[in-house]
Amino acid sequence: MRNKLIAVGGALAILATTLAACSSSGADDEEGGKPYVAIVSKGFQQQFWQAVEQGAQQAAKEYGARITFEGPESESDVDEQVQMLQTALSRDPDAIGFAALDSQASIPLMMQAEQADIPVIAFDSGVEDSDVPVTTAATDNKAAAALAAKRMAAEIGDKGQVAIVAHDQTSV
């Protein structure tokens, strides 16, 4: 439940920041002046991304915006995500929220967004090696890990052994 609240809160923050960064590109004329924000995530299958979408939909309603929310079938499908970002750019959004699977693969499209004056708000992992995103909304992983370690230590009485099993499908 806590992760869901964090994801929803993060989505609300992303959309609020995105709407604040919006400059009128004309895309909002289709819906009676509502700004249009395209959100391209890393996926939609995991509970985390479903909570992010729920938060984005809630924020869109609260802030009077239109959004699209999409992500690839798999968090290893970089090509599909890049195509989704290209499609989002072709729709001339007022802003884009983007969680890059592969920062390097997205840089040419980040440059396209910058040239079109479309603000990009990075979220989750950000977009490394690019100064195009106006901000990045992400977890402070070091602080989160410290908090988790303290909680785990308390749960096991400050003694014992702990194993960490982790993976990332696209990182080298």
Coordinates of N, CA and C in Angstrom, one line a residue:
M1 N 0.8 -1.2 0.0 CA 0.0 0.0 0.0 C 0.9 1.3 0.0
R2 N 2.0 1.2 0.8 CA 2.8 2.4 0.9 C 3.4 2.7 -0.5
N3 N 3.9 1.6 -1.3 CA 4.5 1.9 -2.6 C 3.4 2.5 -3.5
K4 N 2.2 2.1 -3.4 CA 1.1 2.6 -4.2 C 0.9 4.1 -3.9
L5 N 0.9 4.4 -2.6 CA 0.8 5.9 -2.3 C 1.9 6.7 -2.8
I6 N 3.1 6.1 -2.7 CA 4.3 6.8 -3.2 C 4.2 7.0 -4.7
A7 N 3.7 6.0 -5.4 CA 3.6 6.1 -6.9 C 2.5 7.1 -7.3
V8 N 1.4 7.1 -6.6 CA 0.3 8.0 -6.9 C 0.8 9.4 -6.6
G9 N 1.4 9.6 -5.4 CA 2.0 10.9 -5.1 C 3.0 11.4 -6.1
G10 N 3.8 10.5 -6.6 CA 4.8 10.9 -7.6 C 4.1 11.3 -8.9
A11 N 3.1 10.5 -9.3 CA 2.4 10.9 -10.5 C 1.7 12.2 -10.4
L12 N 1.2 12.5 -9.3 CA 0.6 13.8 -9.0 C 1.6 14.9 -9.1
A13 N 2.8 14.7 -8.6 CA 3.9 15.7 -8.6 C 4.4 15.8 -10.1
I14 N 4.5 14.7 -10.8 CA 4.9 14.8 -12.2 C 4.0 15.7 -13.0
L15 N 2.7 15.4 -12.9 CA 1.7 16.1 -13.7 C 1.6 17.5 -13.3
A16 N 1.7 17.8 -12.0 CA 1.6 19.2 -11.5 C 2.8 20.0 -12.1
T17 N 4.0 19.4 -12.0 CA 5.2 20.0 -12.5 C 5.2 20.2 -14.0
T18 N 4.6 19.1 -14.7 CA 4.5 19.2 -16.1 C 3.6 20.3 -16.5
L19 N 2.5 20.4 -15.9 CA 1.5 21.5 -16.3 C 2.1 22.9 -16.0
A20 N 2.8 23.0 -14.9 CA 3.5 24.3 -14.6 C 4.5 24.6 -15.7
A21 N 5.1 23.6 -16.3 CA 6.2 23.9 -17.3 C 5.6 24.1 -18.6
C22 N 4.3 23.8 -18.8 CA 3.7 23.9 -20.1 C 3.8 25.3 -20.7
S23 N 4.1 25.3 -22.0 CA 3.9 26.5 -22.8 C 2.9 26.1 -23.8
S24 N 2.0 27.0 -24.3 CA 1.0 26.6 -25.2 C 1.5 26.3 -26.6
S25 N 1.4 25.0 -26.9 CA 1.9 24.6 -28.2 C 0.8 24.4 -29.2
G26 N -0.5 24.7 -28.8 CA -1.6 24.6 -29.7 C -2.3 23.2 -29.6
A27 N -1.7 22.2 -29.0 CA -2.3 20.9 -28.9 C -3.6 21.0 -28.0
D28 N -3.6 21.9 -27.1 CA -4.8 22.0 -26.1 C -6.0 22.5 -26.8
D29 N -6.0 23.0 -28.0 CA -7.2 23.6 -28.6 C -8.2 22.5 -28.9
E30 N -7.8 21.3 -29.1 CA -8.7 20.2 -29.4 C -9.7 19.9 -28.3
E31 N -9.4 20.2 -27.1 CA -10.3 19.8 -26.0 C -10.7 21.1 -25.2
G32 N -11.0 22.2 -25.9 CA -11.5 23.3 -25.2 C -10.5 24.0 -24.3
G33 N -9.2 24.0 -24.6 CA -8.2 24.7 -23.8 C -7.5 23.8 -22.8
K34 N -7.9 22.5 -22.7 CA -7.2 21.6 -21.8 C -5.8 21.3 -22.3
P35 N -4.8 21.5 -21.4 CA -3.4 21.1 -21.9 C -3.4 19.6 -22.0
Y36 N -2.6 19.2 -23.0 CA -2.4 17.7 -23.3 C -1.0 17.3 -22.9
V37 N -0.9 16.3 -22.0 CA 0.4 15.8 -21.6 C 0.5 14.3 -22.0
A38 N 1.5 14.0 -22.7 CA 1.8 12.6 -23.1 C 2.7 12.0 -22.1
I39 N 2.4 10.9 -21.5 CA 3.2 10.2 -20.5 C 3.6 8.8 -21.1
V40 N 5.0 8.7 -21.2 CA 5.5 7.4 -21.6 C 6.3 6.8 -20.5
S41 N 5.8 5.7 -20.0 CA 6.4 5.1 -18.8 C 7.3 3.9 -19.3
K42 N 7.8 3.2 -18.3 CA 8.6 2.0 -18.6 C 7.8 0.7 -18.8
G43 N 6.5 0.8 -18.5 CA 5.6 -0.3 -18.7 C 4.3 0.0 -18.1
F44 N 3.5 -1.0 -18.0 CA 2.2 -0.9 -17.3 C 1.7 -2.2 -16.6
Q45 N 2.5 -3.2 -16.7 CA 2.1 -4.5 -16.1 C 2.3 -4.5 -14.6
Q46 N 3.3 -3.9 -14.1 CA 3.6 -4.0 -12.6 C 2.7 -3.0 -11.9
Q47 N 2.4 -3.4 -10.6 CA 1.5 -2.6 -9.8 C 2.0 -1.2 -9.6
F48 N 3.3 -1.0 -9.6 CA 3.9 0.3 -9.5 C 3.4 1.2 -10.6
W49 N 3.6 0.7 -11.9 CA 3.2 1.5 -13.0 C 1.7 1.8 -13.1
Q50 N 0.9 0.8 -12.6 CA -0.5 1.0 -12.6 C -0.9 2.1 -11.6
A51 N -0.2 2.1 -10.5 CA -0.4 3.2 -9.5 C 0.0 4.5 -10.1
V52 N 1.1 4.6 -10.8 CA 1.5 5.8 -11.4 C 0.5 6.3 -12.4
E53 N -0.1 5.4 -13.2 CA -1.1 5.8 -14.2 C -2.4 6.3 -13.4
Q54 N -2.7 5.6 -12.4 CA -3.9 6.0 -11.6 C -3.7 7.4 -11.0
G55 N -2.5 7.7 -10.5 CA -2.2 9.0 -10.0 C -2.2 10.1 -11.1
A56 N -1.7 9.7 -12.3 CA -1.7 10.7 -13.4 C -3.1 11.0 -13.8
Q57 N -3.9 10.0 -13.9 CA -5.3 10.2 -14.3 C -6.0 11.1 -13.2
Q58 N -5.7 10.9 -12.0 CA -6.3 11.7 -10.9 C -5.8 13.1 -11.0
A59 N -4.5 13.3 -11.2 CA -4.0 14.6 -11.4 C -4.5 15.4 -12.6
A60 N -4.7 14.6 -13.7 CA -5.3 15.2 -14.9 C -6.7 15.8 -14.6
K61 N -7.4 15.0 -13.9 CA -8.8 15.4 -13.5 C -8.7 16.7 -12.6
E62 N -7.9 16.7 -11.6 CA -7.8 17.8 -10.7 C -7.3 19.1 -11.4
Y63 N -6.4 18.9 -12.3 CA -5.7 20.1 -13.0 C -6.4 20.4 -14.3
G64 N -7.4 19.7 -14.7 CA -8.1 20.0 -16.0 C -7.2 19.8 -17.2
A65 N -6.5 18.6 -17.2 CA -5.7 18.3 -18.4 C -6.1 17.0 -19.0
R66 N -5.7 16.8 -20.2 CA -5.8 15.5 -20.9 C -4.5 14.8 -20.9
I67 N -4.5 13.5 -20.7 CA -3.3 12.8 -20.7 C -3.4 11.5 -21.5
T68 N -2.3 11.0 -22.1 CA -2.2 9.7 -22.5 C -1.1 9.0 -21.7
F69 N -1.3 7.8 -21.4 CA -0.3 7.1 -20.5 C -0.1 5.7 -21.2
E70 N 1.2 5.5 -21.6 CA 1.5 4.3 -22.3 C 2.9 3.8 -21.9
G71 N 3.1 2.5 -22.1 CA 4.5 2.0 -21.8 C 4.6 0.7 -22.6
P72 N 5.8 0.2 -22.9 CA 6.0 -1.0 -23.7 C 5.5 -2.3 -22.9
E73 N 5.3 -3.3 -23.7 CA 4.9 -4.6 -23.1 C 5.8 -5.1 -22.1
S74 N 7.1 -4.9 -22.3 CA 8.2 -5.4 -21.4 C 9.1 -4.2 -21.1
E75 N 9.7 -4.2 -19.9 CA 10.6 -3.2 -19.6 C 12.0 -3.4 -20.2
S76 N 12.1 -4.4 -21.1 CA 13.3 -4.6 -21.9 C 13.1 -4.2 -23.3
D77 N 11.9 -3.8 -23.7 CA 11.6 -3.4 -25.1 C 11.9 -1.9 -25.3
V78 N 13.1 -1.6 -25.4 CA 13.5 -0.2 -25.6 C 13.0 0.4 -26.9
D79 N 13.1 -0.4 -28.0 CA 12.6 0.0 -29.3 C 11.1 0.4 -29.3
E80 N 10.3 -0.4 -28.6 CA 8.9 -0.1 -28.5 C 8.7 1.3 -27.8
Q81 N 9.5 1.5 -26.7 CA 9.3 2.7 -25.9 C 9.7 3.9 -26.7
V82 N 10.8 3.8 -27.5 CA 11.3 4.9 -28.3 C 10.2 5.2 -29.4
Q83 N 9.6 4.2 -30.0 CA 8.5 4.5 -30.9 C 7.3 5.2 -30.2
M84 N 7.0 4.8 -29.0 CA 5.9 5.5 -28.3 C 6.3 6.9 -28.0
L85 N 7.6 7.2 -27.7 CA 8.0 8.6 -27.5 C 7.9 9.4 -28.8
Q86 N 8.3 8.7 -29.9 CA 8.2 9.4 -31.2 C 6.7 9.7 -31.6
T87 N 5.8 8.8 -31.3 CA 4.4 9.0 -31.5 C 3.9 10.1 -30.6
A88 N 4.3 10.2 -29.4 CA 3.9 11.2 -28.5 C 4.3 12.6 -29.0
L89 N 5.6 12.7 -29.5 CA 6.1 13.9 -30.1 C 5.3 14.4 -31.3
S90 N 4.8 13.4 -32.1 CA 4.1 13.7 -33.3 C 2.7 14.3 -33.0
R91 N 2.2 14.1 -31.8 CA 0.9 14.6 -31.4 C 1.0 16.0 -30.9
D92 N 2.2 16.6 -30.9 CA 2.4 18.0 -30.4 C 1.8 18.2 -29.0
P93 N 2.3 17.5 -28.0 CA 1.7 17.7 -26.7 C 2.2 19.0 -26.1
D94 N 1.6 19.5 -25.1 CA 2.0 20.6 -24.3 C 3.2 20.3 -23.5
A95 N 3.3 19.0 -23.1 CA 4.5 18.5 -22.3 C 4.5 17.0 -22.4
I96 N 5.6 16.5 -22.0 CA 5.8 15.0 -22.0 C 6.4 14.6 -20.6
G97 N 5.8 13.6 -20.0 CA 6.4 12.9 -18.9 C 7.0 11.6 -19.4
F98 N 8.3 11.4 -19.0 CA 9.0 10.3 -19.6 C 9.9 9.5 -18.6
A99 N 9.8 8.2 -18.6 CA 10.7 7.4 -17.7 C 11.5 6.5 -18.7
A100 N 12.7 6.9 -18.9 CA 13.5 6.2 -20.0 C 14.0 4.8 -19.6
L101 N 13.8 3.9 -20.5 CA 14.3 2.5 -20.3 C 15.8 2.6 -20.7
D102 N 16.2 3.4 -21.7 CA 17.5 3.5 -22.2 C 17.8 5.0 -22.5
S103 N 18.5 5.7 -21.7 CA 18.7 7.1 -21.8 C 19.3 7.4 -23.2
Q104 N 20.3 6.6 -23.6 CA 21.0 6.9 -24.8 C 20.1 6.8 -26.0
A105 N 19.2 5.8 -26.0 CA 18.3 5.6 -27.2 C 17.3 6.8 -27.3
S106 N 17.1 7.5 -26.2 CA 16.0 8.5 -26.2 C 16.6 9.9 -26.5
I107 N 17.9 10.1 -26.4 CA 18.5 11.4 -26.6 C 18.1 12.1 -27.9
P108 N 18.1 11.5 -29.0 CA 17.7 12.2 -30.2 C 16.2 12.7 -30.1
L109 N 15.3 12.0 -29.5 CA 14.0 12.4 -29.3 C 13.9 13.5 -28.3
M110 N 14.7 13.4 -27.3 CA 14.8 14.5 -26.3 C 15.2 15.8 -27.0
M111 N 16.1 15.7 -27.9 CA 16.5 16.9 -28.6 C 15.4 17.5 -29.5
Q112 N 14.6 16.5 -30.1 CA 13.5 16.9 -30.9 C 12.5 17.7 -30.1
A113 N 12.2 17.2 -28.9 CA 11.3 17.8 -28.0 C 11.8 19.2 -27.6
E114 N 13.0 19.3 -27.3 CA 13.6 20.7 -27.0 C 13.5 21.6 -28.2
Q115 N 13.8 21.2 -29.4 CA 13.6 22.0 -30.6 C 12.2 22.5 -30.8
A116 N 11.2 21.6 -30.4 CA 9.8 22.0 -30.6 C 9.3 22.7 -29.4
D117 N 10.1 23.1 -28.4 CA 9.7 23.8 -27.2 C 8.7 23.0 -26.4
I118 N 8.8 21.7 -26.4 CA 7.9 20.8 -25.6 C 8.7 20.4 -24.3
P119 N 8.3 20.9 -23.2 CA 9.0 20.6 -21.9 C 8.8 19.1 -21.6
V120 N 9.9 18.5 -21.2 CA 10.0 17.1 -20.8 C 10.2 17.0 -19.3
I121 N 9.4 16.2 -18.6 CA 9.6 16.0 -17.2 C 10.0 14.5 -17.1
A122 N 11.2 14.2 -16.7 CA 11.7 12.9 -16.5 C 11.2 12.3 -15.2
F123 N 10.9 11.1 -15.1 CA 10.5 10.5 -13.8 C 11.1 9.1 -13.7
D124 N 11.1 8.6 -12.5 CA 11.7 7.3 -12.2 C 13.2 7.3 -12.3
S125 N 13.7 6.9 -13.5 CA 15.1 6.9 -13.6 C 15.8 8.1 -14.3
G126 N 15.0 9.0 -14.8 CA 15.5 10.2 -15.4 C 16.0 9.9 -16.8
V127 N 16.7 10.8 -17.4 CA 17.3 10.7 -18.7 C 18.8 11.1 -18.5
E128 N 19.7 10.2 -18.3 CA 21.1 10.5 -18.1 C 21.7 11.1 -19.4
D129 N 22.7 11.9 -19.2 CA 23.4 12.5 -20.3 C 22.6 13.4 -21.2
S130 N 21.5 14.0 -20.6 CA 20.7 14.9 -21.3 C 20.2 16.0 -20.4
D131 N 20.3 17.2 -20.8 CA 19.9 18.4 -20.0 C 18.5 18.9 -20.5
V132 N 17.9 18.1 -21.4 CA 16.6 18.5 -21.9 C 15.5 18.5 -20.8
P133 N 15.3 17.4 -20.0 CA 14.3 17.4 -19.0 C 14.4 18.6 -18.1
V134 N 13.2 19.3 -17.9 CA 13.3 20.5 -17.0 C 13.4 20.1 -15.6
T135 N 13.0 18.9 -15.2 CA 13.2 18.3 -13.9 C 13.1 16.8 -13.9
T136 N 13.5 16.2 -12.8 CA 13.3 14.7 -12.7 C 12.6 14.4 -11.4
A137 N 11.6 13.7 -11.4 CA 10.9 13.2 -10.2 C 11.3 11.8 -10.0
A138 N 12.0 11.5 -8.9 CA 12.5 10.2 -8.7 C 12.7 9.9 -7.2
T139 N 12.8 8.7 -6.8 CA 13.1 8.3 -5.5 C 14.5 8.5 -5.2
D140 N 14.9 9.0 -4.0 CA 16.2 9.1 -3.6 C 16.6 7.6 -3.1
N141 N 17.2 6.9 -4.0 CA 17.4 5.4 -3.7 C 18.3 5.2 -2.5
K142 N 19.3 6.1 -2.3 CA 20.2 5.9 -1.1 C 19.4 6.1 0.2
A143 N 18.5 7.1 0.2 CA 17.7 7.4 1.4 C 16.7 6.2 1.6
A144 N 16.1 5.8 0.5 CA 15.1 4.7 0.6 C 15.8 3.4 1.1
A145 N 17.0 3.1 0.6 CA 17.7 1.9 1.0 C 18.1 2.0 2.5
A146 N 18.5 3.2 3.0 CA 18.8 3.4 4.4 C 17.6 3.1 5.2
L147 N 16.5 3.7 4.8 CA 15.2 3.5 5.6 C 14.8 2.0 5.6
A148 N 14.9 1.4 4.5 CA 14.6 -0.1 4.4 C 15.5 -0.9 5.3
A149 N 16.8 -0.6 5.3 CA 17.8 -1.3 6.1 C 17.5 -1.1 7.6
K150 N 17.1 0.1 8.0 CA 16.8 0.4 9.4 C 15.5 -0.4 9.8
R151 N 14.6 -0.4 8.9 CA 13.3 -1.2 9.2 C 13.6 -2.7 9.3
M152 N 14.4 -3.2 8.4 CA 14.7 -4.6 8.4 C 15.5 -5.0 9.6
A153 N 16.4 -4.2 10.0 CA 17.2 -4.4 11.3 C 16.3 -4.5 12.5
A154 N 15.3 -3.6 12.5 CA 14.4 -3.6 13.6 C 13.5 -4.8 13.6
E155 N 13.1 -5.2 12.4 CA 12.2 -6.4 12.3 C 12.9 -7.7 12.8
I156 N 14.3 -7.8 12.6 CA 15.0 -9.0 12.9 C 15.8 -8.8 14.2
G157 N 15.4 -7.8 15.0 CA 16.0 -7.6 16.3 C 17.5 -7.2 16.2
D158 N 17.8 -6.5 15.2 CA 19.2 -5.9 15.0 C 20.3 -7.0 15.0
K159 N 19.9 -8.2 14.6 CA 21.0 -9.3 14.5 C 20.5 -10.3 13.5
G160 N 21.4 -11.0 12.9 CA 21.1 -12.0 11.8 C 21.7 -11.6 10.5
Q161 N 21.4 -12.4 9.5 CA 21.9 -12.2 8.2 C 20.8 -11.9 7.2
V162 N 21.1 -11.0 6.2 CA 20.1 -10.6 5.3 C 20.7 -10.8 3.9
A163 N 20.0 -11.3 2.9 CA 20.4 -11.4 1.6 C 19.6 -10.5 0.7
I164 N 20.2 -9.9 -0.2 CA 19.5 -9.0 -1.2 C 19.6 -9.6 -2.5
V165 N 18.5 -9.8 -3.2 CA 18.4 -10.3 -4.5 C 17.7 -9.3 -5.4
A166 N 18.5 -8.7 -6.3 CA 17.9 -7.6 -7.1 C 18.3 -7.8 -8.6
H167 N 17.6 -7.2 -9.5 CA 17.9 -7.2 -10.9 C 17.3 -6.0 -11.6
D168 N 17.9 -5.7 -12.7 CA 17.4 -4.6 -13.6 C 17.6 -5.2 -15.0
Q169 N 16.5 -5.2 -15.7 CA 16.5 -5.9 -17.0 C 17.3 -5.2 -18.1
T170 N 17.6 -3.9 -17.9 CA 18.2 -3.2 -19.0 C 19.6 -2.6 -18.7
S171 N 19.9 -2.5 -17.4 CA 21.2 -1.9 -17.0 C 22.4 -2.8 -17.3
V172 N 23.5 -2.2 -17.6 CA 24.7 -3.0 -17.9 C 25.5 -3.0 -16.6

